[in-house]
Amino acid sequence: MDLFCLAIILLRLSLVTSVNFTQVFEWPDGLDYEWPSEAKRTRALKYGTSDPEKIVPLFMAVFGTRIFLSLEKYNVGIPVTLVSLPTSSKKSSAPPKLTPFPSWDIHKKYGDCNNIDRATGLEVDSVGRLWVLDDGGFRCNSKQWIFDLSNNDHTILIHHFHFCYDMHNLVLDETPNGYFAYIARWGEPHIVVFSLEREDSSILYTPGMNVFSIALSPKEEARQLYLSRYNSTELYSIPIPENPHETQTVNPKLTRNWKARPYRILMDNHGTMYAAFLWENHIISWNTDQPYQEQHFHEAGKLDMSWPFAFALDSLGTFWVTVFNNTGNKPSFRLLKAAVGAKPYTSDSPTTQVGRFTGKGQTDKSTNSALIGSLAFLLVLSCFIVIWLSLRMKKSIIYKEQCNGVAMEMAAIRNSVSLYEEVDEGIENALYRLFTAPPP
């Protein structure tokens, strides 16, 4: 009966899944850099080349114990647009400062086209390389940076495109034929396809569709690119082209309409899409394998910012998010995390999925069915065990009773035989005395 009760408890627990975000750091007075010296910080603040109140994260990527952020640079006072911070800190209770990545030197030379002008979209591939889009500037074209995070942040590639500005976000397709970056340019009716092996790019034209945000379905599926328009609720999709090296025209298919206007969409390796929306205080999730149903994945309090969240998944199944609030006298930031059991879309999807998170308090129906089926099997098995033990006990009791009955019968027989033997022996002795006695 203990196994039966345990199975019931496990069944109930499997039907209740929730995500709990915990706060890692908080910056109540805004973000600031890790400066080479206090004198340089004071000088930058004095002349307005740095203003902590204007630092706003755009995109996030996570690798190991580091979080990478690209920062908005539409205002003066942002000397560095690509930074890192630790995922945890034991040295001090104070929140960490932003460390320029990979160093101050690669950011500070104005007009040097081999420096980072304005970082935007970020991604980490499956082998630990950080891909960084660089919007470029007045004198420099846009660039694609790649850093080897497992090899002292070594710069692998700086590719210069033939255009500048409007670089927004990218996704990575890792194929047997090489690595391809699909790049969305802000409001442009096309997607840039960059090949790492060839170090060149081609164009996917999307007539009538000005691409803004972009996401890619998991590896083990027939891969789809999901596209959203700027300042629109429409979500489109296109299949990955068979030959990404060719410049070609595609016709995006309208997938659905959101309830708000997304500025960031992200897929995990289970096929769940996460989206954040302009001027909204929540992130939603949607399992793309199921009929459309938005689930509130995370909801913050009152926020006064058009772009309040930057978020990413790491290889350990942790969802990281920064929350920006500008309702007080100074902007405040928080870094949160939650274990969701899902990994980036660049990870291989497991053959057997333990669970697929689709929203707060929700689980994937197909996964629940598998869990319920397994637990039902356990219940049936436990019932058979209980019945088998009961039958064994009953059989043992019957056998014992039978043995006791046989023993009693054997005792009776032995008593009868003993009595017979005694009678027989008495008769034999009497006859012996009769025939052997001397005559009178």
PDB file of C-alpha atoms in Angstrom, residues 222-320:
ATOM      1  CA  ALA A 222      12.105  21.378 -40.131  1.00  0.00           C
ATOM      2  CA  ARG A 223      13.574  24.720 -39.212  1.00  0.00           C
ATOM      3  CA  GLN A 224      11.485  27.848 -39.493  1.00  0.00           C
ATOM      4  CA  LEU A 225      12.458  31.487 -39.170  1.00  0.00           C
ATOM      5  CA  TYR A 226       9.901  33.529 -37.240  1.00  0.00           C
ATOM      6  CA  LEU A 227       9.745  37.214 -38.119  1.00  0.00           C
ATOM      7  CA  SER A 228       7.938  40.171 -36.604  1.00  0.00           C
ATOM      8  CA  ARG A 229       7.388  43.667 -37.921  1.00  0.00           C
ATOM      9  CA  TYR A 230       8.346  46.768 -35.999  1.00  0.00           C
ATOM     10  CA  ASN A 231       5.424  48.340 -34.144  1.00  0.00           C
ATOM     11  CA  SER A 232       3.097  45.576 -35.353  1.00  0.00           C
ATOM     12  CA  THR A 233       1.277  42.612 -33.800  1.00  0.00           C
ATOM     13  CA  GLU A 234       1.879  40.364 -36.820  1.00  0.00           C
ATOM     14  CA  LEU A 235       4.136  37.300 -36.634  1.00  0.00           C
ATOM     15  CA  TYR A 236       5.346  35.596 -39.833  1.00  0.00           C
ATOM     16  CA  SER A 237       7.369  32.499 -40.663  1.00  0.00           C
ATOM     17  CA  ILE A 238       9.492  31.191 -43.530  1.00  0.00           C
ATOM     18  CA  PRO A 239      11.365  27.894 -43.953  1.00  0.00           C
ATOM     19  CA  ILE A 240      15.151  27.939 -43.857  1.00  0.00           C
ATOM     20  CA  PRO A 241      16.305  28.216 -47.503  1.00  0.00           C
ATOM     21  CA  GLU A 242      17.870  25.116 -49.028  1.00  0.00           C
ATOM     22  CA  ASN A 243      20.769  27.174 -50.366  1.00  0.00           C
ATOM     23  CA  PRO A 244      21.487  30.058 -47.976  1.00  0.00           C
ATOM     24  CA  HIS A 245      24.359  31.282 -50.140  1.00  0.00           C
ATOM     25  CA  GLU A 246      22.019  32.460 -52.904  1.00  0.00           C
ATOM     26  CA  THR A 247      20.287  35.809 -52.935  1.00  0.00           C
ATOM     27  CA  GLN A 248      16.596  35.032 -53.305  1.00  0.00           C
ATOM     28  CA  THR A 249      13.061  36.207 -52.602  1.00  0.00           C
ATOM     29  CA  VAL A 250      10.798  34.518 -50.038  1.00  0.00           C
ATOM     30  CA  ASN A 251       7.150  35.029 -49.143  1.00  0.00           C
ATOM     31  CA  PRO A 252       6.622  35.097 -45.366  1.00  0.00           C
ATOM     32  CA  LYS A 253       3.481  33.363 -44.129  1.00  0.00           C
ATOM     33  CA  LEU A 254       1.342  35.091 -41.521  1.00  0.00           C
ATOM     34  CA  THR A 255       1.428  32.808 -38.494  1.00  0.00           C
ATOM     35  CA  ARG A 256      -0.629  34.814 -36.060  1.00  0.00           C
ATOM     36  CA  ASN A 257      -1.345  38.167 -34.460  1.00  0.00           C
ATOM     37  CA  TRP A 258      -0.037  38.944 -31.004  1.00  0.00           C
ATOM     38  CA  LYS A 259      -2.081  40.890 -28.479  1.00  0.00           C
ATOM     39  CA  ALA A 260       0.669  43.535 -28.374  1.00  0.00           C
ATOM     40  CA  ARG A 261       3.705  44.650 -30.397  1.00  0.00           C
ATOM     41  CA  PRO A 262       6.801  42.487 -29.760  1.00  0.00           C
ATOM     42  CA  TYR A 263      10.329  43.861 -29.765  1.00  0.00           C
ATOM     43  CA  ARG A 264      12.072  40.597 -28.813  1.00  0.00           C
ATOM     44  CA  ILE A 265      11.222  36.963 -29.604  1.00  0.00           C
ATOM     45  CA  LEU A 266      13.228  33.919 -28.568  1.00  0.00           C
ATOM     46  CA  MET A 267      12.876  30.153 -29.084  1.00  0.00           C
ATOM     47  CA  ASP A 268      14.152  27.378 -26.824  1.00  0.00           C
ATOM     48  CA  ASN A 269      15.223  23.860 -27.794  1.00  0.00           C
ATOM     49  CA  HIS A 270      11.760  22.487 -26.965  1.00  0.00           C
ATOM     50  CA  GLY A 271       9.932  24.727 -29.425  1.00  0.00           C
ATOM     51  CA  THR A 272       8.570  27.268 -26.940  1.00  0.00           C
ATOM     52  CA  MET A 273       8.659  30.918 -27.983  1.00  0.00           C
ATOM     53  CA  TYR A 274       9.135  33.771 -25.507  1.00  0.00           C
ATOM     54  CA  ALA A 275       8.168  37.329 -26.412  1.00  0.00           C
ATOM     55  CA  ALA A 276       8.398  40.770 -24.826  1.00  0.00           C
ATOM     56  CA  PHE A 277       6.310  43.727 -26.000  1.00  0.00           C
ATOM     57  CA  LEU A 278       6.630  47.481 -26.287  1.00  0.00           C
ATOM     58  CA  TRP A 279       5.427  49.287 -23.141  1.00  0.00           C
ATOM     59  CA  GLU A 280       4.208  46.024 -21.578  1.00  0.00           C
ATOM     60  CA  ASN A 281       5.262  44.733 -18.160  1.00  0.00           C
ATOM     61  CA  HIS A 282       5.220  41.011 -18.948  1.00  0.00           C
ATOM     62  CA  ILE A 283       6.907  38.282 -20.994  1.00  0.00           C
ATOM     63  CA  ILE A 284       4.711  35.598 -22.532  1.00  0.00           C
ATOM     64  CA  SER A 285       5.451  32.061 -23.715  1.00  0.00           C
ATOM     65  CA  TRP A 286       3.803  29.954 -26.386  1.00  0.00           C
ATOM     66  CA  ASN A 287       4.389  26.304 -27.229  1.00  0.00           C
ATOM     67  CA  THR A 288       4.550  26.413 -31.023  1.00  0.00           C
ATOM     68  CA  ASP A 289       3.720  22.686 -31.228  1.00  0.00           C
ATOM     69  CA  GLN A 290       0.257  23.408 -29.824  1.00  0.00           C
ATOM     70  CA  PRO A 291      -2.641  25.658 -30.889  1.00  0.00           C
ATOM     71  CA  TYR A 292      -1.852  29.234 -30.030  1.00  0.00           C
ATOM     72  CA  GLN A 293      -2.355  30.141 -26.401  1.00  0.00           C
ATOM     73  CA  GLU A 294      -0.365  32.877 -24.678  1.00  0.00           C
ATOM     74  CA  GLN A 295       0.862  32.174 -21.159  1.00  0.00           C
ATOM     75  CA  HIS A 296       2.239  34.875 -18.861  1.00  0.00           C
ATOM     76  CA  PHE A 297       5.754  33.632 -18.272  1.00  0.00           C
ATOM     77  CA  HIS A 298       6.925  36.564 -16.133  1.00  0.00           C
ATOM     78  CA  GLU A 299       5.170  39.710 -15.010  1.00  0.00           C
ATOM     79  CA  ALA A 300       6.794  42.698 -13.324  1.00  0.00           C
ATOM     80  CA  GLY A 301       5.177  45.551 -11.460  1.00  0.00           C
ATOM     81  CA  LYS A 302       4.492  48.967 -12.911  1.00  0.00           C
ATOM     82  CA  LEU A 303       7.133  49.830 -15.488  1.00  0.00           C
ATOM     83  CA  ASP A 304       7.694  53.015 -17.441  1.00  0.00           C
ATOM     84  CA  MET A 305       9.854  51.926 -20.346  1.00  0.00           C
ATOM     85  CA  SER A 306       9.191  50.993 -23.956  1.00  0.00           C
ATOM     86  CA  TRP A 307      11.789  48.206 -23.800  1.00  0.00           C
ATOM     87  CA  PRO A 308      11.861  46.966 -20.173  1.00  0.00           C
ATOM     88  CA  PHE A 309      13.297  43.433 -20.601  1.00  0.00           C
ATOM     89  CA  ALA A 310      16.424  41.829 -21.984  1.00  0.00           C
ATOM     90  CA  PHE A 311      16.552  38.041 -21.635  1.00  0.00           C
ATOM     91  CA  ALA A 312      18.341  34.853 -22.654  1.00  0.00           C
ATOM     92  CA  LEU A 313      18.634  31.135 -21.898  1.00  0.00           C
ATOM     93  CA  ASP A 314      21.835  29.391 -20.869  1.00  0.00           C
ATOM     94  CA  SER A 315      23.037  25.832 -21.485  1.00  0.00           C
ATOM     95  CA  LEU A 316      22.015  24.738 -17.966  1.00  0.00           C
ATOM     96  CA  GLY A 317      18.334  25.478 -18.499  1.00  0.00           C
ATOM     97  CA  THR A 318      18.239  28.833 -16.689  1.00  0.00           C
ATOM     98  CA  PHE A 319      16.244  31.792 -17.977  1.00  0.00           C
ATOM     99  CA  TRP A 320      17.924  35.163 -17.257  1.00  0.00           C
TER     100      TRP A 320
END
